[in-house]
Short mmCIF file of C-alpha atoms and ligand atoms in Angstrom, two decimals:
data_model
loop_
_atom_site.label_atom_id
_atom_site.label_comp_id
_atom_site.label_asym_id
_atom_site.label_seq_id
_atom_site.Cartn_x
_atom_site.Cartn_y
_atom_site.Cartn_z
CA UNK A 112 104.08 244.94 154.78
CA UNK A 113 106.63 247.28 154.82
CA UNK A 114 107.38 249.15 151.27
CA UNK A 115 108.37 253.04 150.05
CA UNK A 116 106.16 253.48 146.90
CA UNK A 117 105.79 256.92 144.89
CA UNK A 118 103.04 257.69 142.73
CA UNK A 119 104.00 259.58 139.90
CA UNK A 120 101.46 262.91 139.51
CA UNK A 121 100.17 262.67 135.80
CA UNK A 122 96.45 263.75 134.57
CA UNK A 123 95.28 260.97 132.57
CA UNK A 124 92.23 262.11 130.60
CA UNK A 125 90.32 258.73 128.48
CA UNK A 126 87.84 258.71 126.07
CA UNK A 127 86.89 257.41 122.87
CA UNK A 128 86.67 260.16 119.97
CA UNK A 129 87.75 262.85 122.43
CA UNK A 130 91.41 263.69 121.51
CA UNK A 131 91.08 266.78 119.88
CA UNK A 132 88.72 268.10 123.17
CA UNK A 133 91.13 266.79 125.59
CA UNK A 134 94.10 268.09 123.71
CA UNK A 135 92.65 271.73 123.57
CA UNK A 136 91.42 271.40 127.27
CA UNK A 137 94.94 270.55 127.99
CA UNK A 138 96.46 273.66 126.01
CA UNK A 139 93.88 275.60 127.54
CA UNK A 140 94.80 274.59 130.84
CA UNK A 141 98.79 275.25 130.85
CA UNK A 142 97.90 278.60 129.25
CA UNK A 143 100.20 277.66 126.11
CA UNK A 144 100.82 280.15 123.00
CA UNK A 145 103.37 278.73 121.27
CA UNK A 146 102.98 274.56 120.64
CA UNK A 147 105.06 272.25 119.02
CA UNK A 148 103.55 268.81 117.58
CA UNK A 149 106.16 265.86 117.83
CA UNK A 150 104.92 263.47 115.38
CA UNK A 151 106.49 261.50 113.09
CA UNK A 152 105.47 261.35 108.76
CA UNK A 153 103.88 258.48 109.23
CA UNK A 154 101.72 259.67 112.11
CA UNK A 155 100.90 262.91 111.12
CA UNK A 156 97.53 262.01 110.34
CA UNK A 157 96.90 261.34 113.56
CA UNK A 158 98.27 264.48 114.86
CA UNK A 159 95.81 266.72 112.56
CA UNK A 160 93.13 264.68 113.94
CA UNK A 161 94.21 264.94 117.64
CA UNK A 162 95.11 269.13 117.20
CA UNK A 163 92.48 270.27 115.13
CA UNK A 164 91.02 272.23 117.33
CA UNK A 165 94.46 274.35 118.43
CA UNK A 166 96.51 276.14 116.83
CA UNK A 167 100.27 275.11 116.25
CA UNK A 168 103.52 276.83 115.82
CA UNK A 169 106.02 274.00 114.95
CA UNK A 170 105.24 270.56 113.65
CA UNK A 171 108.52 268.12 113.86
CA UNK A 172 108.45 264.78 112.01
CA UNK A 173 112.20 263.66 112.63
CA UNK A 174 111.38 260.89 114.67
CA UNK A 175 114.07 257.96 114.65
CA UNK A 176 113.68 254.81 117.32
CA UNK A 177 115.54 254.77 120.27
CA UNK A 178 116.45 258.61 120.02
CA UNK A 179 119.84 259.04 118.72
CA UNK A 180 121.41 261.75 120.14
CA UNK A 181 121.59 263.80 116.64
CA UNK A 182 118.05 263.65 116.53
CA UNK A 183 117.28 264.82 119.94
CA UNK A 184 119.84 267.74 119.45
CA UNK A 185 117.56 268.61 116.11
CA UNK A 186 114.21 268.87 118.19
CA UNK A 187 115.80 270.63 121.09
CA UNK A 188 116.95 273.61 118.96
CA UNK A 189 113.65 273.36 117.15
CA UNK A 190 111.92 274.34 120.08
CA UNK A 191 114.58 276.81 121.12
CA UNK A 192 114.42 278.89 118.54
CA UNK A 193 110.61 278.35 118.16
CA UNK A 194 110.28 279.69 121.78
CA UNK A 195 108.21 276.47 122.57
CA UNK A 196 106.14 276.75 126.03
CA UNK A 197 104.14 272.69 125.17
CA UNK A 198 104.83 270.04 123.51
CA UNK A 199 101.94 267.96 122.10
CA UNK A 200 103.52 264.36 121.16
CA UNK A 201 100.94 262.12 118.78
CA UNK A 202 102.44 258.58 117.95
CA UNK A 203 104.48 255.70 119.44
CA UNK A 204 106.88 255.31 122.13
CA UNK A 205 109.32 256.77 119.68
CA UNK A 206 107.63 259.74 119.15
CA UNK A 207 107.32 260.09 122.83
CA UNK A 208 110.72 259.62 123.79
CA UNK A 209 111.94 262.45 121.02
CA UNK A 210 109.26 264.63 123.09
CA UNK A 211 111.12 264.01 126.48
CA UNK A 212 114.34 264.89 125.35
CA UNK A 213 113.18 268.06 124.72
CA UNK A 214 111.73 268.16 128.08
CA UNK A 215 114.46 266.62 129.61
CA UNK A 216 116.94 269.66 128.41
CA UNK A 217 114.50 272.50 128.35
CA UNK A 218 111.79 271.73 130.78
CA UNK A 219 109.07 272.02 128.51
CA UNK A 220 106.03 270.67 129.85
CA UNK A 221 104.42 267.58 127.02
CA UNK A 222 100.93 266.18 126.63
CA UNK A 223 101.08 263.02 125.14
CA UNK A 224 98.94 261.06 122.83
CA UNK A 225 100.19 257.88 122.79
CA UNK A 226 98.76 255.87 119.72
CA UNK A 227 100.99 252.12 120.48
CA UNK A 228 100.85 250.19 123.52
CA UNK A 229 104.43 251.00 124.24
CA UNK A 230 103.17 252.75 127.71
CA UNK A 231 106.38 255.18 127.65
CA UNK A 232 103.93 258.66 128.08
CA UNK A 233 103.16 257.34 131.82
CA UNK A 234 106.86 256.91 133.11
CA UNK A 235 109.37 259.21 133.80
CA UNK A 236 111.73 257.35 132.25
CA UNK A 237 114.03 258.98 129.18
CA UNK A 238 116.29 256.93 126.71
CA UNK A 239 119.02 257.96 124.14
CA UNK A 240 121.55 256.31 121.62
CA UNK A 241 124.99 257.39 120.73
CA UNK A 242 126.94 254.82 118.98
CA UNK A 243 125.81 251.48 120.17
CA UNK A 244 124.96 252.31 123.53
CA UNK A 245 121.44 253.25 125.01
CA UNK A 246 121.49 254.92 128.11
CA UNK A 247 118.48 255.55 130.26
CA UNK A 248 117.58 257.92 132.87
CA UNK A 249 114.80 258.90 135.46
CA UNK A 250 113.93 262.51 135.29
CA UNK A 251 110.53 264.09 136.73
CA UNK A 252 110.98 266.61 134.17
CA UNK A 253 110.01 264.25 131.47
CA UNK A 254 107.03 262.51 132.76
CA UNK A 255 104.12 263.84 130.79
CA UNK A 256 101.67 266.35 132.30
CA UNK A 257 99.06 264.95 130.56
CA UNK A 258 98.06 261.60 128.88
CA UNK A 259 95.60 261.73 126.34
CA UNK A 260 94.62 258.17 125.28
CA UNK A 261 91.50 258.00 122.45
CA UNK A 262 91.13 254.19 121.18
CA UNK A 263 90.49 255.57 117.35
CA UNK A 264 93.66 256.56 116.90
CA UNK A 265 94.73 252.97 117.71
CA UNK A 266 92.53 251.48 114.87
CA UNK A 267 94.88 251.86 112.53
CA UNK A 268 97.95 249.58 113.98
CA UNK A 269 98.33 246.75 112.19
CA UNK A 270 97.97 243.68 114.00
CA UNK A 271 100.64 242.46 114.01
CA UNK A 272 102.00 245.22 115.50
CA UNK A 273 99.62 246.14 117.78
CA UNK A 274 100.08 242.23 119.33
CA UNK A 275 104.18 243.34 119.71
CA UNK A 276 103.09 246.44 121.21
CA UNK A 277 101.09 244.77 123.26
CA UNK A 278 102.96 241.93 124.21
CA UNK A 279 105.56 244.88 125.22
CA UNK A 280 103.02 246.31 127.88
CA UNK A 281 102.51 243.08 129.10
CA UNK A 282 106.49 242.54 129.64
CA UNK A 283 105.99 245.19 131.55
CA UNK A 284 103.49 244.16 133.83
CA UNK A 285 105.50 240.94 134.33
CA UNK A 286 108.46 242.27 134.90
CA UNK A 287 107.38 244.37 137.54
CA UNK A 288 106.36 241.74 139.43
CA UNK A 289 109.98 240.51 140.27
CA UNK A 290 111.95 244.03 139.29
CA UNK A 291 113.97 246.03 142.16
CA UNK A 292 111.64 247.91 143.12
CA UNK A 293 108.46 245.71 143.36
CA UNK A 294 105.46 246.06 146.04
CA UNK A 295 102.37 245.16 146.91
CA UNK A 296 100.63 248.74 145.06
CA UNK A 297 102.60 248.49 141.40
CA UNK A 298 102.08 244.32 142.01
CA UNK A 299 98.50 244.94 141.81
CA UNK A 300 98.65 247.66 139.06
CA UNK A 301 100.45 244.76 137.40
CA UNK A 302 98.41 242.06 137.68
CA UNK A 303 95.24 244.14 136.51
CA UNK A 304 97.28 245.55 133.46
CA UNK A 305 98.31 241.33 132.78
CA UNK A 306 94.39 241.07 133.10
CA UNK A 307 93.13 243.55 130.58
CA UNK A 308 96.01 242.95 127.82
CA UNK A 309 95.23 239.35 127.42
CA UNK A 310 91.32 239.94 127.24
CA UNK A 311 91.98 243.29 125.08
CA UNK A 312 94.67 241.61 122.29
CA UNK A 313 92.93 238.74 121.68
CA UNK A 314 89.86 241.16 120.74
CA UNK A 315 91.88 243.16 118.46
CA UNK A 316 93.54 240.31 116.53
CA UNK A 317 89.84 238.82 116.19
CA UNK A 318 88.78 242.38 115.34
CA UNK A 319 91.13 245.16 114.58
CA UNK A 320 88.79 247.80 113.85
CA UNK A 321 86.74 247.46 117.36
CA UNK A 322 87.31 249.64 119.74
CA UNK A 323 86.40 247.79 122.77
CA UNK A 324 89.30 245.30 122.19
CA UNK A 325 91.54 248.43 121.79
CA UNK A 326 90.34 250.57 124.83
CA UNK A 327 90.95 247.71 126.79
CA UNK A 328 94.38 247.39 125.66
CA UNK A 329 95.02 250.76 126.20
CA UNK A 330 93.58 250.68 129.80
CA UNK A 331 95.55 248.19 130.41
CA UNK A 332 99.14 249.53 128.65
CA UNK A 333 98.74 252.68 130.65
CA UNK A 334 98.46 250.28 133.85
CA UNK A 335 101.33 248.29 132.79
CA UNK A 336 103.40 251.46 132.27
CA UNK A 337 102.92 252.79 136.00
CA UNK A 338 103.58 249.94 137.17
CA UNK A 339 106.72 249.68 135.06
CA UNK A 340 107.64 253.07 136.02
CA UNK A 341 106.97 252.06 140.14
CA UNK A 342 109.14 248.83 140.32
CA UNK A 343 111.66 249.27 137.52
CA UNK A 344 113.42 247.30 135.49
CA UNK A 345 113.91 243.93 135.84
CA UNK A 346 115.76 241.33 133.91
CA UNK A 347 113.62 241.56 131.04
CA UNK A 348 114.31 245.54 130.40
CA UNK A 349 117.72 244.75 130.88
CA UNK A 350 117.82 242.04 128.03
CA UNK A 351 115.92 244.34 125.41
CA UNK A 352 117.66 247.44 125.85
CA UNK A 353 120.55 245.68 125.11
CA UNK A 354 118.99 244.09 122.38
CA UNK A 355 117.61 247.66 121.00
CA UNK A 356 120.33 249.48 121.66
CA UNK A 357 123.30 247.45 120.72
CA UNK A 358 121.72 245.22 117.98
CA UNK A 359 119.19 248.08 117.00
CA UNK A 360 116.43 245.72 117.01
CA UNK A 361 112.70 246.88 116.85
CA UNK A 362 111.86 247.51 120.40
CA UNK A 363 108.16 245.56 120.74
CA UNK A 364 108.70 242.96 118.64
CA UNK A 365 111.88 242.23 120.80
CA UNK A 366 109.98 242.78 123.71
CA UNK A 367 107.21 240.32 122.68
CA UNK A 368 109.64 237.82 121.62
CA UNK A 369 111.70 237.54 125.06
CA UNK A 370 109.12 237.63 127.50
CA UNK A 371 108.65 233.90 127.85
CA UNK A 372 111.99 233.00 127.70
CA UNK A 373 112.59 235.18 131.16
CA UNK A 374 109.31 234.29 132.63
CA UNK A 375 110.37 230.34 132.08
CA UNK A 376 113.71 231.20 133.33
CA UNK A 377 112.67 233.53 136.41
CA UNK A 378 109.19 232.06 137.17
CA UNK A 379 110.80 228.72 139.48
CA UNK A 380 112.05 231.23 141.57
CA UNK A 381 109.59 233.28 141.99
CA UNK A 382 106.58 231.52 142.72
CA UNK A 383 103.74 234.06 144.22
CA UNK A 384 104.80 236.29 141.12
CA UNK A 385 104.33 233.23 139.03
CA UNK A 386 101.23 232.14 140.45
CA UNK A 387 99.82 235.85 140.34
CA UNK A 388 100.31 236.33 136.53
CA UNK A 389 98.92 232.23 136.01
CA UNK A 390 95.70 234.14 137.98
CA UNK A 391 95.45 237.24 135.82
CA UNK A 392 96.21 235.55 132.77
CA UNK A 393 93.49 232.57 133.06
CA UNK A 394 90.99 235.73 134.28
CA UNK A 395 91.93 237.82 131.03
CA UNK A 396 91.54 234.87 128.62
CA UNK A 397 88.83 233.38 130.11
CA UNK A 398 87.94 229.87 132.07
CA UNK A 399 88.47 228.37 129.42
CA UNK A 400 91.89 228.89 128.96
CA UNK A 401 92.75 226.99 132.32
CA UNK A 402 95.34 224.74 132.62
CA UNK A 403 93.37 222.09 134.79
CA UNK A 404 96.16 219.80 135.37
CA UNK A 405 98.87 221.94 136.32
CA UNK A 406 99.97 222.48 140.21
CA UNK A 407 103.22 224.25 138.80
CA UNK A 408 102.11 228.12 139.55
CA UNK A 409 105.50 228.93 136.75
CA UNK A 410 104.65 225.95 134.42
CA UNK A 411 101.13 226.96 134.56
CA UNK A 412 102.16 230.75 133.48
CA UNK A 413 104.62 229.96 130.73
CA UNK A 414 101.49 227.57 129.62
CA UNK A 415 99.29 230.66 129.91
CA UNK A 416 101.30 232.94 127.93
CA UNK A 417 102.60 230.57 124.95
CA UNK A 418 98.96 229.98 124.39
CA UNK A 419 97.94 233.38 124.51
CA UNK A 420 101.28 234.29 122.01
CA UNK A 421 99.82 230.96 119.73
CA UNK A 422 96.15 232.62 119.62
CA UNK A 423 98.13 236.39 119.13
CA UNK A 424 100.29 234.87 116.12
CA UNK A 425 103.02 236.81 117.93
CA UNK A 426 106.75 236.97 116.48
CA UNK A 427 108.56 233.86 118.10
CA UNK A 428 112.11 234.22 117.04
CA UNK A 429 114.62 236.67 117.63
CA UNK A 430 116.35 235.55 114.51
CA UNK A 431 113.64 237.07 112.23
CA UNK A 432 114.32 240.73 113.66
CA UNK A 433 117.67 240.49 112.49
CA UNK A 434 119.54 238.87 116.20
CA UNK A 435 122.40 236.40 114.84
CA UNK A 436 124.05 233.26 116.85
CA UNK A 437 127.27 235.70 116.22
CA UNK A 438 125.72 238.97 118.25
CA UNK A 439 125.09 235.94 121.65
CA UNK A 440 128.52 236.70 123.28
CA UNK A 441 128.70 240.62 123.42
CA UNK A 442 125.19 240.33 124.07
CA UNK A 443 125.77 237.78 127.15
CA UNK A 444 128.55 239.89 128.60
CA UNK A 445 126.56 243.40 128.39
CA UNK A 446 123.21 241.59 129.82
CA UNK A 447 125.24 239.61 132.86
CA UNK A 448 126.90 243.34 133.56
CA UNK A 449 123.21 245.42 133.73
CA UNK A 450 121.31 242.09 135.38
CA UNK A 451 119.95 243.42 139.16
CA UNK A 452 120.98 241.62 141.34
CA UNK A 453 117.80 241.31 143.18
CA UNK A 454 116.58 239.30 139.56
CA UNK A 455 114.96 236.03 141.67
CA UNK A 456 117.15 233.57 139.50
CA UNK A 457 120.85 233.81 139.73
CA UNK A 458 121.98 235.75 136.55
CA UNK A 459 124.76 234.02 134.91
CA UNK A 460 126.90 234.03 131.56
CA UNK A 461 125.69 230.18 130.97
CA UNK A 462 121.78 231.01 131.71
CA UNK A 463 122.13 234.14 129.80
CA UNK A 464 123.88 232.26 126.52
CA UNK A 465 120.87 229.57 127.16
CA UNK A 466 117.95 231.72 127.32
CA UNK A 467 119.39 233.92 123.97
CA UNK A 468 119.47 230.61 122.18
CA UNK A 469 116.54 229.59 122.82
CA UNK A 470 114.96 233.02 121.85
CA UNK A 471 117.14 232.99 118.59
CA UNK A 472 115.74 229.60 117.11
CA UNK A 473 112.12 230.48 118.51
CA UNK A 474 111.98 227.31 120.17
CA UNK A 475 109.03 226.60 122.43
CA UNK A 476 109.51 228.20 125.82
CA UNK A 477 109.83 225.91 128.86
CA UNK A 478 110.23 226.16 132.11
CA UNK A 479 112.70 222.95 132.05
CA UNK A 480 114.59 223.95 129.81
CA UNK A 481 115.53 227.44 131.10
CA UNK A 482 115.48 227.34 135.10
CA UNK A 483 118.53 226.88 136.58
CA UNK A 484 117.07 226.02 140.51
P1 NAD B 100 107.39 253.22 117.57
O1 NAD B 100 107.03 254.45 118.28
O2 NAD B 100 108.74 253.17 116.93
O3 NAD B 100 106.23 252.92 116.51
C1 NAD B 100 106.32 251.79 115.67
C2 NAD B 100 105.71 252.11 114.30
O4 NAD B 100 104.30 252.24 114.43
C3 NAD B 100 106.20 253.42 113.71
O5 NAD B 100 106.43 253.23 112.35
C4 NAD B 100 105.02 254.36 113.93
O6 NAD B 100 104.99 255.39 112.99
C5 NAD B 100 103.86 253.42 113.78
N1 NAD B 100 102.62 253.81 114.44
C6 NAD B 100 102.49 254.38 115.66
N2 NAD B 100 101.18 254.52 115.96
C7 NAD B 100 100.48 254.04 114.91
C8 NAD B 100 99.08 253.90 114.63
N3 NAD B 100 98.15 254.23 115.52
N4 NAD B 100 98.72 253.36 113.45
C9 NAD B 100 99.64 252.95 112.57
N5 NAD B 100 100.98 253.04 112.78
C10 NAD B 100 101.39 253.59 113.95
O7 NAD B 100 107.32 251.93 118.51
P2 NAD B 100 106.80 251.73 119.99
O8 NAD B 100 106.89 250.28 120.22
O9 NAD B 100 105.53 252.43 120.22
O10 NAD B 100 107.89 252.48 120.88
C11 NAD B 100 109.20 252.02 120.96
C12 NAD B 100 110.12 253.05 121.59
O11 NAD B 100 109.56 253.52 122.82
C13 NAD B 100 111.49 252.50 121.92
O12 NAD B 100 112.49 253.43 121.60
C14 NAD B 100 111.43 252.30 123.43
O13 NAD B 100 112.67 252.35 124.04
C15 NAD B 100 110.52 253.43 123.84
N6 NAD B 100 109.82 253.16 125.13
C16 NAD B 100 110.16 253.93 126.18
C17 NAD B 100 109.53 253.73 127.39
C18 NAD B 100 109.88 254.62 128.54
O14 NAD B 100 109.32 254.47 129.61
N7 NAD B 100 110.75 255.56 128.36
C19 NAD B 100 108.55 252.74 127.55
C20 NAD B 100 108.23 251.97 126.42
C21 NAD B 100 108.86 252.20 125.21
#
């Protein structure tokens, strides 16, 4: 083995019913006077459930997806001219991402309380929107000091939702198995986030308002985030951020929709990773769910993960999140430009068109129809 991995220095603090503790214990801990809740309208709720027990200076609600510049400007002189020494973020990855803008500009330190499975409180990662473009960045600075996670506030996520959400952590774990910077230590974070996701979503659909189902999705969203974080992006980042930010498509649902279109498409050439998710996926769904007959380790995981999507009722068509045939070509050309070029398949205008296609109608994924070796 021979690998350069960084572990990125975050308290995580878990536990069921515990928000508003942890969240004062975290206050308490940087020695903050003067918070400032990022939460959206819609999450607020939340928020006075997970600060009621500190006191707050500023609550900010303008949360808008994929942080357009404008709106990151707003917070940042909201916590300027509040004087603003923590940020306390309660919500989605949108709510999060608002929250390291902030951070990114000022430095402000931010305990997060993520309440999706979008996993963006446990990277380092920042994203903003002007015009049409989303840029990303890495930046210490906005890594969270603290993650909070507390399954209750998670009960509330519809389904449906919570499967995109999920389905988004689990790109992540997948993708990491094959992204640029892959190894053997965010491989394994992977494969045991892939684990827990498809025994925790299952649980939730069957049950929304358990919280076993839920704290196991959470577990593993927070794994599949590191890991994310670790290896980077891979070819399935690179196809939904262009999707989000160009098309200004919701980012899970996107997420969830995509996944086994790349997996069919990457997975012949990249058969431990393959065989590795076929492993965790069979393990987090049960024996049952094997696929007896198969020898193909990338058949066997597409297998895995359209039936877990079928049991999930997850969104299977890019069309119905507003993607038309007419958005393919400027789509092609800015995915083929951002592809790495480590991606285990060769990345190419033709493959690209294919695999959009196929995404757009929803038809069933399949390794022989995607894979170009
Ligand atoms: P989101 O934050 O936009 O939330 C989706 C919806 O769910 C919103 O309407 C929100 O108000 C609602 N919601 C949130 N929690 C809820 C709850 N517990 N109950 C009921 N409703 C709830 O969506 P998301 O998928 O969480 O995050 C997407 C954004 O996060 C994108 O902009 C994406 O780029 C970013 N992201 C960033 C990273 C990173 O590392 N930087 C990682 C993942 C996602």
């Amino acid at each position: 083995m021979n690998f350069e991995h960084i572990t990125l220095g975050q308290r995580v603090l878990f536990g069921t019913g515990k928000a508003a503790e942890h969240v004062a214990k975290e206050v308490a801990r940087h020695e903050a006077r003067r918070v400032m809740c990022i939460s959206s309208e819609f999450e607020r709720s939340l928020a006075d459930k997970a600060l009621a027990s500190i006191d707050v200076v500023l609550w900010h609600s303008d949360v808008v997806q994929h942080v357009p510049v404008e709106t990151a400007e707003k917070a940042r002189k909201a916590a300027a001219d509040g004087d603003i020494d923590l940020i306390v973020c309660v919500g989605g990855g949108s709510t999060t991402g608002l929250a390291k803008a902030v951070a990114l500009t000022s430095g402000i330190p931010i305990v997060a309380v993520p309440t999706t499975y979008a996993g963006s409180e446990a990277t380092n990662v920042w994203g903003l929107t002007e015009g049409a473009t989303k840029t990303t960045g890495v930046d210490d600075k906005v890594l969270p000091a603290a993650v909070i996670y507390d399954a209750e506030l998670t009960v509330g996520l519809p389904v449906a939702l919570s499967v995109a959400s999920g389905l988004n952590a689990l790109a992540h774990c997948v993708d990491s198995l094959w992204a640029p910077k892959a190894d053997p230590i965010n491989q394994a974070l992977a494969a045991e986030g892939v684990r827990a996701l498809a025994d925790g979503l299952p649980r939730i659909a069957g049950n929304p308002e358990g919280l076993e189902g839920r704290e196991t999705a959470l577990y593993g969203a927070y794994l599949a985030a590191v890991a994310f974080a670790s290896a980077g992006s891979g070819l399935h980042h690179k196809i939904c951020h262009v999707l989000g930010g160009t098309f200004n498509m919701p980012h899970a649902e996107t997420h969830a929709t995509v996944l086994p279109y790349v997996l069919a498409f990457n997975g012949p050439a990249a058969p431990d990773a393959a065989a590795r998710l076929a492993g965790a996926l069979r393990s987090g769904m049960g024996a049952a769910s094997a696929s007896g007959s198969r020898t193909d380790a990338a058949e066997e995981a597409v297998e895995l993960l359209n039936e877990l999507r079928s049991r999930l009722n997850a969104p299977v068509s890019l069309r119905d999140h507003g993607f038309t045939e007419a958005d393919i070509p400027e789509a092609v050309r800015r995915i083929v430009k951002a592809a790495p070029a480590s991606n285990p398949a060769a990345v190419a205008e033709e493959s690209v068109t294919a695999l959009l296609h196929a995404a757009l109608e929803g038809q069933v994924p399949a390794v022989r129809a995607l894979a170009t070796t």
